[in-house]
Coordinates of C-alpha atoms in Angstrom, one line a residue:
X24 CA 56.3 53.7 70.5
X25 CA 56.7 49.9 71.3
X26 CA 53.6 48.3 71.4
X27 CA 50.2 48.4 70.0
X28 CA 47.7 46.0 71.5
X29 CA 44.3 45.6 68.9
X30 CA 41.5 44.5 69.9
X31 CA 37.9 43.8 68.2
X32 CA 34.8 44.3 70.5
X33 CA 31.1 43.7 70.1
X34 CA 29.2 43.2 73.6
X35 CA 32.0 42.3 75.7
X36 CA 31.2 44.3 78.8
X37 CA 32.2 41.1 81.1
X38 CA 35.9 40.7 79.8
X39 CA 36.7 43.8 77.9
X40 CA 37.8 45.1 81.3
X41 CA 40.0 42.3 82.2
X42 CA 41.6 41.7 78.9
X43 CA 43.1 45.5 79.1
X44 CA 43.6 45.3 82.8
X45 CA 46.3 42.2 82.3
X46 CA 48.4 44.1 79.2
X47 CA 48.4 47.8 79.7
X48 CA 51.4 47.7 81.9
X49 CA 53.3 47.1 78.9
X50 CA 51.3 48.6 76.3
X51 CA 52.1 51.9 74.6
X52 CA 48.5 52.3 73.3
X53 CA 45.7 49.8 73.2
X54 CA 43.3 50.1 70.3
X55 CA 39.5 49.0 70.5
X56 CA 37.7 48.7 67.2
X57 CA 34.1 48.2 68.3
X58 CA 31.0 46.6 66.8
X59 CA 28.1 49.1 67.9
X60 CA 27.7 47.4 71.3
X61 CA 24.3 47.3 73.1
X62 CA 26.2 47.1 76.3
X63 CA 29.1 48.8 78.5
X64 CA 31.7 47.8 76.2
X65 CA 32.8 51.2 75.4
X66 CA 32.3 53.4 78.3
X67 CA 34.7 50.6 80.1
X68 CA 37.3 50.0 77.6
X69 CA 37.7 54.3 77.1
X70 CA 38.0 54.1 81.3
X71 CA 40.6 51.3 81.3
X72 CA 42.3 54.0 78.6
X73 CA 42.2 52.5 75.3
X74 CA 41.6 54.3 72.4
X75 CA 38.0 53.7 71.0
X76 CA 36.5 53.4 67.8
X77 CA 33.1 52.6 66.8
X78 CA 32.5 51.4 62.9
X79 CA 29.5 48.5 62.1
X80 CA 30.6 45.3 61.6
X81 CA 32.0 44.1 58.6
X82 CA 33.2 40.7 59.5
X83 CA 36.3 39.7 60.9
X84 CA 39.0 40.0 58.9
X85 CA 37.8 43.2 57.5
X86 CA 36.9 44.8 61.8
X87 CA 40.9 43.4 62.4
X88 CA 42.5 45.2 59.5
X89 CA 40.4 48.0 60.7
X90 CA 42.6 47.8 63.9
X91 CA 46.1 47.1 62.4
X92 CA 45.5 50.5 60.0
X93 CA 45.4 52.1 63.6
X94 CA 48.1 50.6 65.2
X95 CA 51.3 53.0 64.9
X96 CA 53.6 50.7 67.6
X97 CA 56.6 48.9 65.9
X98 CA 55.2 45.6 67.6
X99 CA 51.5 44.6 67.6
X100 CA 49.9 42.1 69.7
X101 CA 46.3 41.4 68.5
X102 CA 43.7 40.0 70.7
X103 CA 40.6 39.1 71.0
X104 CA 38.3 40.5 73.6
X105 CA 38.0 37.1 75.9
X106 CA 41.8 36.8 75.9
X107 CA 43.8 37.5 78.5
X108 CA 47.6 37.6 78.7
X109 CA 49.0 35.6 81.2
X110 CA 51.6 37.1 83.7
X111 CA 54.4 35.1 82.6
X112 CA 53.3 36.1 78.8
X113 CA 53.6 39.9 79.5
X114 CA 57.2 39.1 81.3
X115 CA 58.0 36.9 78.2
X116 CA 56.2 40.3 75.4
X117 CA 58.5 42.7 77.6
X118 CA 61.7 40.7 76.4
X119 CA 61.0 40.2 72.7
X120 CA 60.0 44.0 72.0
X121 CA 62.9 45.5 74.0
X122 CA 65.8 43.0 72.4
X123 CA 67.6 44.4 69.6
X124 CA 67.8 41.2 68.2
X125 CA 64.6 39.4 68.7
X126 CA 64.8 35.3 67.4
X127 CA 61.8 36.5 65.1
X128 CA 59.4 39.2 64.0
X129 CA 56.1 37.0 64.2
X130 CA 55.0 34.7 66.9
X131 CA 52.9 32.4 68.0
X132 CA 51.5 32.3 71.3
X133 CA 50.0 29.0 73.3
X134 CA 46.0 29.7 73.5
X135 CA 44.7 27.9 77.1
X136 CA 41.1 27.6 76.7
X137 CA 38.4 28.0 79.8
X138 CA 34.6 26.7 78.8
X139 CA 31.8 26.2 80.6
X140 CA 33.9 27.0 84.0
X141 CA 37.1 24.3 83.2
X142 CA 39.9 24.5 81.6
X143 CA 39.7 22.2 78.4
X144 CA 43.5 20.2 77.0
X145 CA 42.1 18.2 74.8
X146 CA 39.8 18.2 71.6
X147 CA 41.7 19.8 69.2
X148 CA 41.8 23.2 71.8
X149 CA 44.9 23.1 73.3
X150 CA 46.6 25.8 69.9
X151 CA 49.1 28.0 69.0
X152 CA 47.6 30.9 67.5
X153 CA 49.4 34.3 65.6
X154 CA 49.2 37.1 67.7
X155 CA 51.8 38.9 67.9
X156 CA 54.6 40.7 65.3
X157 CA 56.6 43.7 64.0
X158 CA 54.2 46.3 62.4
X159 CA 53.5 45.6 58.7
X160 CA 55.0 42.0 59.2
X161 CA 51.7 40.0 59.1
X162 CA 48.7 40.5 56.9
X163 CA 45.2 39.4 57.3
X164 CA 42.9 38.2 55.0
X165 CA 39.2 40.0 54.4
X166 CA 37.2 36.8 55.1
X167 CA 34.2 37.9 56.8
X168 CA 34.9 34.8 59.2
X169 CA 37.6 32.5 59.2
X170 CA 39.8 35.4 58.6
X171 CA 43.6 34.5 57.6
X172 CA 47.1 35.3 58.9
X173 CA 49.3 35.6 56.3
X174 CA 53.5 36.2 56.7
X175 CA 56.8 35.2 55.0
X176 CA 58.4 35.2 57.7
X177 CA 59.6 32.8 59.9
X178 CA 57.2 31.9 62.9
X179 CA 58.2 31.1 66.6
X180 CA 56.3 29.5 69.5
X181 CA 56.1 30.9 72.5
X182 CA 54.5 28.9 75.4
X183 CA 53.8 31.2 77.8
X184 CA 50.1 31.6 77.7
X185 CA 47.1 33.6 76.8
X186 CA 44.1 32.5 79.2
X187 CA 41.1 32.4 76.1
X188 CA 37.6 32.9 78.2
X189 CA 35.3 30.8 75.3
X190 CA 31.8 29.9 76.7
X191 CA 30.8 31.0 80.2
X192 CA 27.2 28.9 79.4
X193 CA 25.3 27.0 76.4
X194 CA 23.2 30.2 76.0
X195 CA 26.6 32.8 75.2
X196 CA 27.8 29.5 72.9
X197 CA 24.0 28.8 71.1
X198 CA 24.1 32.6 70.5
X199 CA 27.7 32.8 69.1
X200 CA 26.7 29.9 67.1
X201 CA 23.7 31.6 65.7
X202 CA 26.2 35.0 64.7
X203 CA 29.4 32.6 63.3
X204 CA 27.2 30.4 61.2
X205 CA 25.8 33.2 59.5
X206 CA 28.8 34.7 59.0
X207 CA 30.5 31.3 57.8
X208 CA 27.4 30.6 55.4
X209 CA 27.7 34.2 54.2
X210 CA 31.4 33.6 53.3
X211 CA 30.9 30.3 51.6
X212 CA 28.1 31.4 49.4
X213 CA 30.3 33.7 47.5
X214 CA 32.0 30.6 46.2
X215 CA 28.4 29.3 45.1
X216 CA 28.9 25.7 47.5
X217 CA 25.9 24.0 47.6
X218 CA 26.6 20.7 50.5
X219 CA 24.2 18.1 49.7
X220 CA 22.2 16.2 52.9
X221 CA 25.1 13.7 52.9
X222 CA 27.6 15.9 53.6
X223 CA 25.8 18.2 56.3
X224 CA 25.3 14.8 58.2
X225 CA 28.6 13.4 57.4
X226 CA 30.6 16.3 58.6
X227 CA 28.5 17.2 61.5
X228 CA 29.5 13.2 62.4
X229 CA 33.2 13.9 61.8
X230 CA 33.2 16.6 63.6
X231 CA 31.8 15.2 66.9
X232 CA 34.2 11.5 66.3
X233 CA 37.0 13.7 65.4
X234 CA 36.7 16.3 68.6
X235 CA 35.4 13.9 71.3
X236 CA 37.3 10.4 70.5
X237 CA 40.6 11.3 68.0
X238 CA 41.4 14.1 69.7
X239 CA 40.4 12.9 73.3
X240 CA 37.9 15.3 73.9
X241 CA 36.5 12.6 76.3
X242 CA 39.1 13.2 79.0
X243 CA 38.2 16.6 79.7
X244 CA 34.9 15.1 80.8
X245 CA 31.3 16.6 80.2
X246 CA 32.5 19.7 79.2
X247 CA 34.7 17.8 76.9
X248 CA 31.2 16.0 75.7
X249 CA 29.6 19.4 75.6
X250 CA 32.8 21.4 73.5
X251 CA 32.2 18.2 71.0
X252 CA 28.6 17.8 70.7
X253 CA 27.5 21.6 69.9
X254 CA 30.3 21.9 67.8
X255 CA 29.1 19.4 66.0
X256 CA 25.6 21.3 66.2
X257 CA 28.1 24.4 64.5
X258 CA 28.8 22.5 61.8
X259 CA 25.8 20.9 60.8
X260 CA 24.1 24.8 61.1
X261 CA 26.6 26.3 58.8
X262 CA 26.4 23.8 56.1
X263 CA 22.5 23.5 56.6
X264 CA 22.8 27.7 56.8
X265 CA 24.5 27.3 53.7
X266 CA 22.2 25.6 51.7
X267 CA 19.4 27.6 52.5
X268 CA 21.2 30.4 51.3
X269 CA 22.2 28.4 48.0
X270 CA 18.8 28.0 47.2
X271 CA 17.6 31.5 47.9
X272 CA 20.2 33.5 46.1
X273 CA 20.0 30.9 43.2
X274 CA 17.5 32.2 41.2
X275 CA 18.4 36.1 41.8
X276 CA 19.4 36.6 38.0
X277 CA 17.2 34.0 36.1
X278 CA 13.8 35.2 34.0
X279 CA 11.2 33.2 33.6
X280 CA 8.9 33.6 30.9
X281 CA 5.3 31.7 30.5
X282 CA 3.8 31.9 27.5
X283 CA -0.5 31.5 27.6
X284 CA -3.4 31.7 25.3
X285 CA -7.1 31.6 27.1
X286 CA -6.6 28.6 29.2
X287 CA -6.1 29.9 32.8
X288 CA -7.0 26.3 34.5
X289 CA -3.4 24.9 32.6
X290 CA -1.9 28.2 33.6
X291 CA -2.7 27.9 37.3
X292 CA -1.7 25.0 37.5
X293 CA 1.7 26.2 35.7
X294 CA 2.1 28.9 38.4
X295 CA 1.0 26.6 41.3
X296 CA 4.2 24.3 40.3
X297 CA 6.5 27.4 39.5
X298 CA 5.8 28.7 43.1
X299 CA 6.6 25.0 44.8
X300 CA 10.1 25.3 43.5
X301 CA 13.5 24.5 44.8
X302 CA 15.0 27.6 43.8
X303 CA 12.6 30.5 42.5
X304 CA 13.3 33.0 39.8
X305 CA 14.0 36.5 40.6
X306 CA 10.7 37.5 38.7
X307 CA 8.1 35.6 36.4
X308 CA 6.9 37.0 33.3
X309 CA 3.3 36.0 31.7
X310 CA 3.7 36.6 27.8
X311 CA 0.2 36.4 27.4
X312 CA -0.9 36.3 23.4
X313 CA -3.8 38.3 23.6
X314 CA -6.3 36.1 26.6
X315 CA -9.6 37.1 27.7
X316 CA -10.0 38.8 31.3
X317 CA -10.1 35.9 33.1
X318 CA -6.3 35.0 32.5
X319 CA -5.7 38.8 33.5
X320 CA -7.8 38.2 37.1
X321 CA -5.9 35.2 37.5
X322 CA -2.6 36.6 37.3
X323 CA -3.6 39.6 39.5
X324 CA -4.6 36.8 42.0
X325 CA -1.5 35.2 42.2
X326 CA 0.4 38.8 42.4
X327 CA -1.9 39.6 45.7
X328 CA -1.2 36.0 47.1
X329 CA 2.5 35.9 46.2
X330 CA 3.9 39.3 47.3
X331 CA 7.2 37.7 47.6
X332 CA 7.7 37.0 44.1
X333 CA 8.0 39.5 41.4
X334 CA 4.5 38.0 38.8
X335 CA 4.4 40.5 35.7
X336 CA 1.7 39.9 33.2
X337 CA 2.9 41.2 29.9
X338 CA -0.4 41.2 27.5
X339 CA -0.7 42.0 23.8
X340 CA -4.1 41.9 21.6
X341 CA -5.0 39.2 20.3
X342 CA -4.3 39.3 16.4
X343 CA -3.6 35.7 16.0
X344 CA -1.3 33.2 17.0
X345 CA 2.0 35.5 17.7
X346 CA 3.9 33.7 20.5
X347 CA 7.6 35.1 18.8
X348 CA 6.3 38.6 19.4
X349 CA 4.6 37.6 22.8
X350 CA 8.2 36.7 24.3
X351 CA 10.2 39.5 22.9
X352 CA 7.7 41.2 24.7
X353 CA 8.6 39.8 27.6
X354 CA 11.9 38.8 27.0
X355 CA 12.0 42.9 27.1
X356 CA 10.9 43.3 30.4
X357 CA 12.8 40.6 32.1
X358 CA 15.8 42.1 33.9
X359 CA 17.7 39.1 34.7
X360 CA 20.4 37.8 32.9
X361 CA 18.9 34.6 32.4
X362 CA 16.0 33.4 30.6
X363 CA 14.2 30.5 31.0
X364 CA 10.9 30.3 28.6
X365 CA 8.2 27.8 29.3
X366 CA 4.6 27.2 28.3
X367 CA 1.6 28.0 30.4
X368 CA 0.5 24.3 29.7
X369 CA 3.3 22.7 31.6
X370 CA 3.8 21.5 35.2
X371 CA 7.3 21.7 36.2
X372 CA 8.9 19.0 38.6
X373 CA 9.8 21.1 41.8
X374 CA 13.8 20.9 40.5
X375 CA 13.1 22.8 37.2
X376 CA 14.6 25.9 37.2
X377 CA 17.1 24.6 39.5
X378 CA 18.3 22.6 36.8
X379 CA 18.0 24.9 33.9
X380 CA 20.4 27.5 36.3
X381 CA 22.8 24.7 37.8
X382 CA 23.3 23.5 33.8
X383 CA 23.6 27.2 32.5
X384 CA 27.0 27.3 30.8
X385 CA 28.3 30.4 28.8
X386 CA 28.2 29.4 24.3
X387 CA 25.1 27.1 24.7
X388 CA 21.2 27.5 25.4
X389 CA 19.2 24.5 27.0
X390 CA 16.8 22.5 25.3
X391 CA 14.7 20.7 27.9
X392 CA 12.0 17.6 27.2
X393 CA 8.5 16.7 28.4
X394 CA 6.8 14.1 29.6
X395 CA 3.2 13.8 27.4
X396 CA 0.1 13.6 29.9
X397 CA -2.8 12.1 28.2
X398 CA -6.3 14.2 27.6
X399 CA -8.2 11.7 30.3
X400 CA -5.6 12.0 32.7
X401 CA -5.3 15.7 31.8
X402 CA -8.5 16.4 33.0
X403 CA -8.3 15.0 36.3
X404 CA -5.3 16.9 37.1
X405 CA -7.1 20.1 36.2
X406 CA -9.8 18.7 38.6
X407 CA -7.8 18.6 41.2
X408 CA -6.0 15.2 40.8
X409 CA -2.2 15.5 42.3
X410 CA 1.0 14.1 40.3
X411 CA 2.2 11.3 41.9
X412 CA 6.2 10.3 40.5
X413 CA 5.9 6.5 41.7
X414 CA 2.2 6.3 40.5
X415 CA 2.5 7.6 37.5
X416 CA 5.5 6.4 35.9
X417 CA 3.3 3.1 35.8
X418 CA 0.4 4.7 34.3
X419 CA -0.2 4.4 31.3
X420 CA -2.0 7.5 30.9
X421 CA 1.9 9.4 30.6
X422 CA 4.4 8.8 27.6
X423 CA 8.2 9.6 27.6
X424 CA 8.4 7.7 31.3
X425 CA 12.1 8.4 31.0
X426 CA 11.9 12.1 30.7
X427 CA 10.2 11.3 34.5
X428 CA 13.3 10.5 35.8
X429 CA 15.7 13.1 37.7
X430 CA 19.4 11.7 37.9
X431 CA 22.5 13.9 38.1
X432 CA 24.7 11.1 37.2
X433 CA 22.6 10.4 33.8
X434 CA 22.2 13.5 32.8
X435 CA 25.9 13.9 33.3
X436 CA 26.7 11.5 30.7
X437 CA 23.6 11.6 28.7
X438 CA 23.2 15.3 28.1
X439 CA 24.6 16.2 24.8
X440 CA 25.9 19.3 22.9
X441 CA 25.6 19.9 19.5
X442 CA 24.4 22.3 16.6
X443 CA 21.2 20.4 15.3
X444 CA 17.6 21.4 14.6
X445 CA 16.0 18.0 15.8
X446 CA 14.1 18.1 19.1
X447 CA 13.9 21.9 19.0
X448 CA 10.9 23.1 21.1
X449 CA 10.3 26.2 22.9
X450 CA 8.3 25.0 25.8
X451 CA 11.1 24.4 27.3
X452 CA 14.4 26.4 27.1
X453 CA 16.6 28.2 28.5
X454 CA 19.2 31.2 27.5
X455 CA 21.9 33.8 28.5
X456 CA 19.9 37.4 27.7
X457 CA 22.8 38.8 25.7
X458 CA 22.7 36.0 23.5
X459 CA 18.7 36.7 22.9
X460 CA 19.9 40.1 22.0
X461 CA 22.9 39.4 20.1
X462 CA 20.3 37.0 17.5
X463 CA 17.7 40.2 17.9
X464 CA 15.3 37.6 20.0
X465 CA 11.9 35.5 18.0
X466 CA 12.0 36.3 14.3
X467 CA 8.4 38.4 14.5
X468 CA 7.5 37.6 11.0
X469 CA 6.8 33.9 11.4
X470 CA 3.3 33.8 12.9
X471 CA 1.3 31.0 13.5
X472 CA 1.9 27.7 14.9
X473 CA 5.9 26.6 13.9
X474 CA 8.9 27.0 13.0
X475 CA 10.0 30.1 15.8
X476 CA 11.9 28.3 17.8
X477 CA 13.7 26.4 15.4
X478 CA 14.5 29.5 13.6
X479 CA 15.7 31.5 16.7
X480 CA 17.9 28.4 17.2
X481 CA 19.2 28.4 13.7
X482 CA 20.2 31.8 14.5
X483 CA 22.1 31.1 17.9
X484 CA 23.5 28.3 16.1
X485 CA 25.2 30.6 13.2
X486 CA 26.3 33.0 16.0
X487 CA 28.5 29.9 17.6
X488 CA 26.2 29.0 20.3
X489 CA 25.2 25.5 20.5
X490 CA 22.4 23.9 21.9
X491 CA 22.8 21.3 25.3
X492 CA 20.0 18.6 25.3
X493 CA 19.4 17.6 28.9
X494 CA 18.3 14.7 29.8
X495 CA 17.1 13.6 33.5
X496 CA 17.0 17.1 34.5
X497 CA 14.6 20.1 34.3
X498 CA 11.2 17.4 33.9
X499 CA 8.1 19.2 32.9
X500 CA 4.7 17.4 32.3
X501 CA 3.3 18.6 29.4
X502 CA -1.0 18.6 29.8
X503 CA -3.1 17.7 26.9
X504 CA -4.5 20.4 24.5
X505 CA -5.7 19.8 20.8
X506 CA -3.3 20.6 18.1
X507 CA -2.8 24.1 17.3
X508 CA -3.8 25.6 13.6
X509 CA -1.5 24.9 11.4
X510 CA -2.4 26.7 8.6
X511 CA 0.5 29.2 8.7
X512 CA 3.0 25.9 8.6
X513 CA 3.9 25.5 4.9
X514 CA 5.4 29.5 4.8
X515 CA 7.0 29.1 8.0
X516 CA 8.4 26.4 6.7
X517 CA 9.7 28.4 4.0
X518 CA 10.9 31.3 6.1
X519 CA 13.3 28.4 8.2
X520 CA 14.3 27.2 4.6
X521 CA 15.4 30.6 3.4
X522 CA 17.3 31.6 6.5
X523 CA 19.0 28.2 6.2
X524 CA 20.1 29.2 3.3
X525 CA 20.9 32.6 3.6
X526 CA 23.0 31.1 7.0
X527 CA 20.8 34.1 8.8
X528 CA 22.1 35.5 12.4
X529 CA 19.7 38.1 13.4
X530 CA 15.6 38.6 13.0
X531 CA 15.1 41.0 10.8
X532 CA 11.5 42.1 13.0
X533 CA 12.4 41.0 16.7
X534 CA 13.6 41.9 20.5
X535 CA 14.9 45.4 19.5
X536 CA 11.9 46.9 18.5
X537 CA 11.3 47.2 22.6
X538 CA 14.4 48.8 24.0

């Protein structure tokens, strides 16, 4: 057997026909891998004779390698279903295959492209493309889109030419667009890009000078115009494609943990802002420390309102202040791998657990900071009163102003690493869940207000993970309460000493009890 044509179909029933009609005099079989067409595509293709398979999609260079495993010719020409081979190419295919000494085993072949009703030489479309070889000569990548022809050997032109059918009308390109920039943003997400606003415009621009004016896309006149403009409109979807899907996938392993204590007007609020984020986690976890029902109703509120989000309300009695045993408890039930712990009494800027997850680096936890929000001002934003970042970093009703300030470039060079106890608070950190476990979680014995989180951080730190400060990133507004009892301070303060001393790595009463 000589030849083997391939081809990959999904709704083609207006070309499938013709593409097998202009190489089947010369083809020993033709193979039809299709795509579960809605359409003719199949009953035509098994009349024209090709062999048909149907198998669901699952992307392009996966659907192609689907057709080469087929293929059983010792030459393979692999098109696409709105290419048809030109007379001249079939004559110039008939040579190479029947020479006993062909000038190569891979070749490519001149694509002349048709949109929109014209034939189109300029912008960038007038290519060689790979598509046809000796059997087992060529390999192609499993890029869902985008897909890669890979040979070592040598590659030879011919110009004879395949007539490629592109667009027949903007509504056949808009709808391609729709399926390829899915398929493009699908691909890219796997290498966790995230293309900022600058880029998406900056590219689309490119794309459109590059197409229409470098490449003289403007000679082939308003189809020329068209080819440029929406493929422009193909870029800027991908990329913008793209970055929705960064920031829904982003949060699909990340925990977050609130801890509360019979305030539900600071915890709504803490919700409220946890809800308006960038990125959400893939669940939130209430470690509530023993509140009355009203904390409960509110959390159940929020779970019927927000059925899109995963809200778990984790209660224990109340026996005192125990916030170590309150997160372990929750720290139990989260199942990402992530772990971001807050307090209920915080309002997160709407980057905040964007930042913890985009700063997440393997060997460190994150210690975020606060901004303080005085007990007038507090009150008003209880009331109702909105945060307002221009407004209030003049108000003298907020202290820590620069801890208002998101900049990637500061916090780039600001944010530091290092194994020291200063600064340690757990209103606002972040950790890997294996490390959690490997330090046995909050040491449960320490009760009362103090001491827990630096302890649990002594603890990381005699394991070898180190602590990363950030600065101008992950901003929380902290809102006023009155000091906690700190009657239980002096013994915690011993506890810390002793495990100091006794260079402690695990919590002797802590996470494990849960399993």
């Amino acid at each position: 057997m000589k030849l083997s044509v391939g081809i990959i179909t999904f709704n083609e029933e207006n070309r499938i026909g013709k593409t097998i009609d202009a190489i089947k005099e010369i083809a020993d079989e033709i193979i039809v891998v299709d795509s579960e067409s809605r359409d003719r595509t199949v009953e035509i293709a098994k009349f024209k004779g090709a062999k048909v398979f149907v198998e669901k999609w699952k992307g392009y260079g996966p659907q192609k390698n689907s057709v080469l495993e087929k293929c059983r010719g010792e030459w393979i020409l692999l098109l696409d279903a709105d290419e048809v081979v030109s007379a001249e190419l079939r004559e110039k295919i008939k040579k190479i295959i029947n020479s006993s000494n062909p000038s190569s085993e891979v070749y490519k072949i001149k694509l002349r492209n048709i949109a929109f009703g014209r034939e189109i030489k300029f912008g960038g479309w007038d290519d060689y493309v790979i598509r046809l070889w000796k059997n087992g000569k060529v390999k192609i990548s499993n890029r869902e889109v985008h897909e890669k022809y890979q040979t070592q050997e040598k590659i030879e032109k011919i110009k004879e030419l395949i007539i490629h059918y592109t667009y027949d009308s903007i509504e056949e390109f808009l709808e391609k667009l729709n399926r390829y920039t899915s398929q493009s943003a699908k691909e890219y997400i796997k290498n966790k890009k995230n293309p900022s606003f600058i880029k998406i415009y900056s590219k689309m621009l490119f794309r459109f000078v590059k197409m229409y004016i470098l490449q003289l896309g403007f000679l082939d006149g308003y189809e020329g115009y068209l080819l440029a403009k929406y493929s422009s409109i193909y870029t800027m979807t991908k990329y913008t494609k793209l970055r929705e899907a960064y920031y829904n996938t982003l949060g699909k392993d990340t925990s977050l943990v609130i801890t509360t204590y019979n305030w539900p007007d600071a915890l709504r609020l803490c919700l409220e802002s946890v809800l308006a984020q960038t990125v959400l986690p893939h669940e939130i976890i209430v470690a509530d420390d023993g509140s009355r029902e009203e904390t409960a109703n509110l959390v159940r509120d929020f779970q019927i309102s927000n059925p899109f989000v995963k809200i778990i309300h984790s209660w224990q009695e109340d026996k005192g202040f125990r916030a170590g045993m309150s997160r372990n408890k929750a720290i139990a039930k989260a199942t990402g791998n992530y772990v971001i712990i807050i307090d209920g009494d915080l309002i997160l800027e709407r980057h905040f657990v964007q930042d913890h997850i985009e700063k997440k680096e393997n060997g460190f936890f994150i210690q975020g900071s606060r901004v303080i929000i005085s007990k007038d001002k507090s009150q008003k934003i209880i009331n109702g009163e909105k945060l307002n970042l221009q407004k209030n970093f003049f108000d003298k009703n907020f202290k820590n102003k620069l801890n208002m300030i998101r900049n990637s470039i500061l916090s780039k060079i600001l944010t530091k690493k290092d194994k020291n106890l200063k600064g340690i608070r757990s209103c606002n950190m972040s950790f890997f869940k294996k490390d959690l476990e490997l330090v046995n979680g909050f040491e449960e014995k320490i009760e009362g207000w103090g001491r827990e989180d630096s302890e649990l951080a002594l603890r990381l730190f005699n394991n070898g993970i180190k602590k990363k400060k950030l600065k101008f990133s992950a901003l929380t507004y902290h809102i006023f309460h009155k000091e906690n009892d700190r009657s239980h301070l002096k013994e915690n303060d011993k506890l810390l000493s002793d495990a100091i001393k006794n260079k402690k790595m695990v919590a002797e009463k802590g996470l494990n009890q849960y399993d």
